[in-house]
Amino acid sequence: MSTCPPSTAGLKPAPGAHWFPGALDRMAQEDLLSAVRHILVQAPLFAPTMPRTGKPLSVRMSNCGPLGWVSDSEGYRYQSFHPDTRQPWPAMPQQVLDIWSRFSGIREPEAILPEACLINYYGADARMSLHQDRDEADLTAPVLSISLGDIALFRLGGLERGAPSQSFRLESGDIFVLGGESRLAFHGVDRIIPGSSTLLREGGRFNLTLRRVNVA
Ligand code: MD3
Ligand code: FE
């Protein structure tokens, strides 16, 4: 398999941000989707709620890998088991680990592996409001996102909430890597475009987000 490091390919919308439109061809998307479906049999999508208010998020979630991100009235956290089934998260599939090694920009022999793969599912009306990802102890490792299904209108801002932002149409098969100065950038999903992809028979969008949580 060829390597495609962020320094030599893809677009660079902000320092430390790398966008690889069309990184995965249709066959790779279908193969990854089937791995996701298999995970969701063991670890079904759950409905996260906001800390304090208990208001449901519009996105549904699951995870694979040693740790998974969950949110409920107790707060946000990483934990090793599904909040409803209490079962350990399924292993990260090889396809996901291969994508990390090709696109994360982390060079051998560092071999820093992702510990969490958050699976977000967006139905037609789901959104994700502007936020920072800072629940990880290791904020030096990049975050890698994989889009499958309908197009998302993704917003990438700066290090402060009010900073100017850029909007991207993330399509099925796109990979986005956020490292360096962009690791703590505000970001969100304004909406998806229902019916813009034929990948998911039920419509909507999966986003897989690979993260290092603990300092290696
Ligand atoms: C920019 N997910 O799960 S992925 C999330 O499309 C999340 O589901 C969105 O934000 C989604 O936390 C966006 C792209 C992304 C992921 C992590 C980032 C962008 C990021 C971390 C820092 C800056
Ligand atoms: Fe995020």
CSV table of C-alpha atoms and ligand atoms in Angstrom, one decimal:
chain,number,residue,atom,x,y,z
A,1,MET,CA,0.0,0.0,0.0
A,2,SER,CA,1.4,3.4,-0.9
A,3,THR,CA,1.8,6.1,1.7
A,4,CYS,CA,0.3,9.5,1.4
A,5,PRO,CA,1.7,11.8,4.1
A,6,PRO,CA,0.0,15.1,4.8
A,7,SER,CA,3.2,17.0,4.0
A,8,THR,CA,3.2,15.9,0.4
A,9,ALA,CA,-0.4,15.5,-0.7
A,10,GLY,CA,-3.8,16.9,-0.1
A,11,LEU,CA,-5.0,20.5,0.5
A,12,LYS,CA,-3.9,22.6,3.5
A,13,PRO,CA,-6.8,24.8,4.5
A,14,ALA,CA,-5.1,26.0,7.8
A,15,PRO,CA,-1.8,25.3,9.6
A,16,GLY,CA,-1.8,21.7,10.6
A,17,ALA,CA,-5.1,20.9,8.8
A,18,HIS,CA,-4.9,18.6,5.8
A,19,TRP,CA,-7.8,17.7,3.5
A,20,PHE,CA,-7.7,14.7,1.2
A,21,PRO,CA,-10.8,14.9,-1.0
A,22,GLY,CA,-11.6,11.5,-2.5
A,23,ALA,CA,-9.0,9.7,-0.5
A,24,LEU,CA,-11.0,6.5,-0.5
A,25,ASP,CA,-12.4,5.2,-3.7
A,26,ARG,CA,-15.9,3.7,-3.9
A,27,MET,CA,-14.7,0.2,-3.2
A,28,ALA,CA,-12.7,1.2,-0.1
A,29,GLN,CA,-15.8,3.2,1.1
A,30,GLU,CA,-18.0,0.1,0.7
A,31,ASP,CA,-15.4,-2.1,2.5
A,32,LEU,CA,-15.1,0.4,5.4
A,33,LEU,CA,-18.9,0.8,5.6
A,34,SER,CA,-19.3,-3.0,5.9
A,35,ALA,CA,-16.8,-2.9,8.8
A,36,VAL,CA,-18.8,-0.1,10.4
A,37,ARG,CA,-22.1,-2.1,10.0
A,38,HIS,CA,-20.4,-5.1,11.7
A,39,ILE,CA,-19.3,-2.9,14.6
A,40,LEU,CA,-22.8,-1.5,15.0
A,41,VAL,CA,-24.3,-5.0,15.4
A,42,GLN,CA,-22.1,-5.4,18.4
A,43,ALA,CA,-22.1,-1.8,19.6
A,44,PRO,CA,-25.4,-0.2,18.4
A,45,LEU,CA,-25.7,3.5,17.9
A,46,PHE,CA,-26.6,5.2,21.2
A,47,ALA,CA,-28.2,8.6,21.8
A,48,PRO,CA,-25.8,10.9,23.6
A,49,THR,CA,-27.2,13.6,25.8
A,50,MET,CA,-25.8,17.0,26.9
A,51,PRO,CA,-24.1,17.1,30.3
A,52,ARG,CA,-26.2,19.0,32.9
A,53,THR,CA,-29.3,19.6,30.7
A,54,GLY,CA,-29.7,16.0,29.5
A,55,LYS,CA,-30.9,17.3,26.1
A,56,PRO,CA,-30.2,14.8,23.3
A,57,LEU,CA,-27.6,15.6,20.7
A,58,SER,CA,-29.0,15.2,17.1
A,59,VAL,CA,-26.1,12.9,16.2
A,60,ARG,CA,-26.2,9.2,17.2
A,61,MET,CA,-22.9,7.6,18.2
A,62,SER,CA,-20.9,4.4,18.7
A,63,ASN,CA,-17.2,3.6,19.0
A,64,CYS,CA,-14.6,1.0,18.3
A,65,GLY,CA,-11.1,0.6,19.7
A,66,PRO,CA,-9.9,0.5,23.4
A,67,LEU,CA,-11.7,3.7,24.3
A,68,GLY,CA,-14.9,5.4,23.3
A,69,TRP,CA,-16.2,8.9,23.7
A,70,VAL,CA,-19.6,9.1,25.5
A,71,SER,CA,-21.7,12.0,26.8
A,72,ASP,CA,-24.6,11.8,29.2
A,73,SER,CA,-26.0,13.8,32.1
A,74,GLU,CA,-22.8,13.0,34.1
A,75,GLY,CA,-20.6,14.7,31.5
A,76,TYR,CA,-18.2,13.9,28.6
A,77,ARG,CA,-15.6,11.2,28.9
A,78,TYR,CA,-13.7,8.4,27.4
A,79,GLN,CA,-14.6,4.9,28.7
A,80,SER,CA,-13.8,1.3,27.7
A,81,PHE,CA,-17.4,0.1,27.4
A,82,HIS,CA,-20.7,0.9,25.6
A,83,PRO,CA,-23.0,3.0,27.8
A,84,ASP,CA,-26.1,0.9,27.2
A,85,THR,CA,-24.8,-2.7,26.7
A,86,ARG,CA,-21.9,-2.2,29.2
A,87,GLN,CA,-19.9,-4.4,26.7
A,88,PRO,CA,-16.3,-3.5,25.7
A,89,TRP,CA,-16.1,-1.6,22.5
A,90,PRO,CA,-15.3,-3.8,19.4
A,91,ALA,CA,-11.8,-3.7,18.1
A,92,MET,CA,-10.7,-1.1,15.5
A,93,PRO,CA,-10.9,-2.8,12.1
A,94,GLN,CA,-7.7,-3.2,10.1
A,95,GLN,CA,-9.1,-0.8,7.4
A,96,VAL,CA,-9.2,2.0,10.0
A,97,LEU,CA,-5.7,1.3,11.3
A,98,ASP,CA,-4.4,1.3,7.7
A,99,ILE,CA,-6.0,4.7,7.0
A,100,TRP,CA,-4.3,6.0,10.2
A,101,SER,CA,-0.9,4.8,9.1
A,102,ARG,CA,-1.3,6.3,5.6
A,103,PHE,CA,-2.8,9.7,6.5
A,104,SER,CA,-2.1,10.6,10.1
A,105,GLY,CA,1.4,11.9,9.2
A,106,ILE,CA,2.9,10.1,12.2
A,107,ARG,CA,6.0,8.4,10.9
A,108,GLU,CA,7.4,5.0,11.8
A,109,PRO,CA,8.9,4.1,14.1
A,110,GLU,CA,6.9,6.3,16.4
A,111,ALA,CA,3.9,4.0,15.9
A,112,ILE,CA,1.5,6.0,17.9
A,113,LEU,CA,-1.8,4.2,17.4
A,114,PRO,CA,-5.3,5.7,17.8
A,115,GLU,CA,-7.1,4.6,20.9
A,116,ALA,CA,-10.6,5.8,20.0
A,117,CYS,CA,-12.6,5.6,16.8
A,118,LEU,CA,-15.8,7.6,17.4
A,119,ILE,CA,-18.6,6.7,14.9
A,120,ASN,CA,-21.1,9.6,14.4
A,121,TYR,CA,-24.3,9.0,12.4
A,122,TYR,CA,-26.0,12.1,11.0
A,123,GLY,CA,-29.6,11.7,9.8
A,124,ALA,CA,-31.2,14.3,7.6
A,125,ASP,CA,-31.6,16.8,10.4
A,126,ALA,CA,-28.5,16.2,12.5
A,127,ARG,CA,-25.9,18.9,13.1
A,128,MET,CA,-23.0,19.4,15.4
A,129,SER,CA,-22.5,22.8,17.0
A,130,LEU,CA,-19.2,24.6,17.0
A,131,HIS,CA,-16.9,23.1,19.7
A,132,GLN,CA,-13.3,22.1,20.5
A,133,ASP,CA,-12.1,18.6,21.0
A,134,ARG,CA,-10.2,18.8,24.2
A,135,ASP,CA,-11.2,15.7,26.2
A,136,GLU,CA,-7.9,13.9,25.3
A,137,ALA,CA,-4.8,13.9,27.5
A,138,ASP,CA,-2.6,13.9,24.4
A,139,LEU,CA,-3.4,17.0,22.5
A,140,THR,CA,-0.2,16.7,20.4
A,141,ALA,CA,-1.5,13.8,18.3
A,142,PRO,CA,-3.6,14.6,15.3
A,143,VAL,CA,-7.3,13.8,14.9
A,144,LEU,CA,-8.3,12.0,11.7
A,145,SER,CA,-11.8,12.2,10.3
A,146,ILE,CA,-13.3,9.9,7.6
A,147,SER,CA,-16.6,10.8,5.9
A,148,LEU,CA,-19.0,8.2,4.5
A,149,GLY,CA,-22.4,8.9,2.8
A,150,ASP,CA,-24.1,12.3,2.4
A,151,ILE,CA,-22.1,15.5,2.1
A,152,ALA,CA,-21.5,17.5,5.2
A,153,LEU,CA,-21.1,21.2,5.4
A,154,PHE,CA,-18.2,21.3,7.8
A,155,ARG,CA,-17.0,24.5,9.5
A,156,LEU,CA,-13.4,25.0,10.6
A,157,GLY,CA,-12.8,28.1,12.7
A,158,GLY,CA,-9.8,29.3,14.8
A,159,LEU,CA,-8.6,28.9,18.3
A,160,GLU,CA,-11.2,31.3,19.6
A,161,ARG,CA,-14.9,30.9,19.2
A,162,GLY,CA,-15.4,34.2,17.4
A,163,ALA,CA,-12.5,33.8,14.9
A,164,PRO,CA,-13.3,33.7,11.2
A,165,SER,CA,-14.2,30.3,9.8
A,166,GLN,CA,-14.0,28.4,6.5
A,167,SER,CA,-16.7,26.0,5.2
A,168,PHE,CA,-15.9,22.7,3.5
A,169,ARG,CA,-18.2,20.2,1.7
A,170,LEU,CA,-17.0,16.9,3.1
A,171,GLU,CA,-17.9,14.2,0.7
A,172,SER,CA,-18.0,10.4,1.0
A,173,GLY,CA,-14.4,9.1,1.0
A,174,ASP,CA,-12.9,12.4,2.1
A,175,ILE,CA,-10.3,12.4,4.9
A,176,PHE,CA,-9.5,15.4,7.1
A,177,VAL,CA,-6.5,15.4,9.4
A,178,LEU,CA,-6.3,18.1,12.2
A,179,GLY,CA,-3.0,18.4,13.9
A,180,GLY,CA,-0.6,21.1,15.1
A,181,GLU,CA,-2.1,24.5,15.3
A,182,SER,CA,-5.5,23.1,14.1
A,183,ARG,CA,-5.8,20.5,16.8
A,184,LEU,CA,-7.7,22.9,19.1
A,185,ALA,CA,-9.6,24.8,16.4
A,186,PHE,CA,-13.3,25.3,16.8
A,187,HIS,CA,-15.3,23.2,14.3
A,188,GLY,CA,-18.7,21.8,13.7
A,189,VAL,CA,-21.2,20.5,11.1
A,190,ASP,CA,-23.8,23.1,9.9
A,191,ARG,CA,-25.8,20.4,8.2
A,192,ILE,CA,-25.7,17.5,5.8
A,193,ILE,CA,-27.1,17.4,2.3
A,194,PRO,CA,-29.7,14.6,2.3
A,195,GLY,CA,-29.7,12.5,-0.8
A,196,SER,CA,-26.2,13.6,-2.0
A,197,SER,CA,-24.6,10.2,-1.8
A,198,THR,CA,-25.7,6.7,-2.8
A,199,LEU,CA,-23.4,4.9,-0.3
A,200,LEU,CA,-25.8,4.5,2.6
A,201,ARG,CA,-29.1,2.8,1.6
A,202,GLU,CA,-30.8,4.5,4.5
A,203,GLY,CA,-29.3,7.9,3.7
A,204,GLY,CA,-27.4,10.1,6.0
A,205,ARG,CA,-23.7,10.2,6.9
A,206,PHE,CA,-21.2,8.4,9.1
A,207,ASN,CA,-18.2,10.2,10.3
A,208,LEU,CA,-15.4,8.2,11.9
A,209,THR,CA,-13.0,10.2,14.1
A,210,LEU,CA,-9.7,8.6,15.1
A,211,ARG,CA,-8.0,9.9,18.2
A,212,ARG,CA,-5.1,9.3,20.5
A,213,VAL,CA,-6.5,9.8,24.0
A,214,ASN,CA,-3.6,9.1,26.5
A,215,VAL,CA,0.0,10.2,26.2
A,216,ALA,CA,1.9,7.4,24.5
B,1,MD3,C1,-11.1,20.0,13.9
B,1,MD3,N1,-17.1,15.5,14.3
B,1,MD3,O1,-16.8,14.1,16.6
B,1,MD3,S1,-15.0,15.6,11.9
B,1,MD3,C2,-16.4,15.3,16.6
B,1,MD3,O2,-18.2,15.4,11.0
B,1,MD3,C3,-16.6,16.1,15.4
B,1,MD3,O3,-18.7,14.3,12.7
B,1,MD3,C4,-17.4,16.2,13.1
B,1,MD3,O4,-16.3,17.2,15.4
B,1,MD3,C5,-18.1,15.2,12.2
B,1,MD3,O5,-15.8,15.8,17.6
B,1,MD3,C6,-16.2,16.8,12.4
B,1,MD3,C7,-13.7,16.7,11.5
B,1,MD3,C8,-12.9,17.1,12.7
B,1,MD3,C9,-12.7,16.2,13.8
B,1,MD3,C10,-11.9,16.6,14.8
B,1,MD3,C11,-11.4,17.9,14.9
B,1,MD3,C12,-12.4,18.4,12.8
B,1,MD3,C13,-11.6,18.8,13.9
B,1,MD3,C14,-10.5,18.3,15.9
B,1,MD3,C15,-10.0,19.5,15.9
B,1,MD3,C16,-10.3,20.4,14.9
B,2,FE,FE,-15.1,17.6,17.2
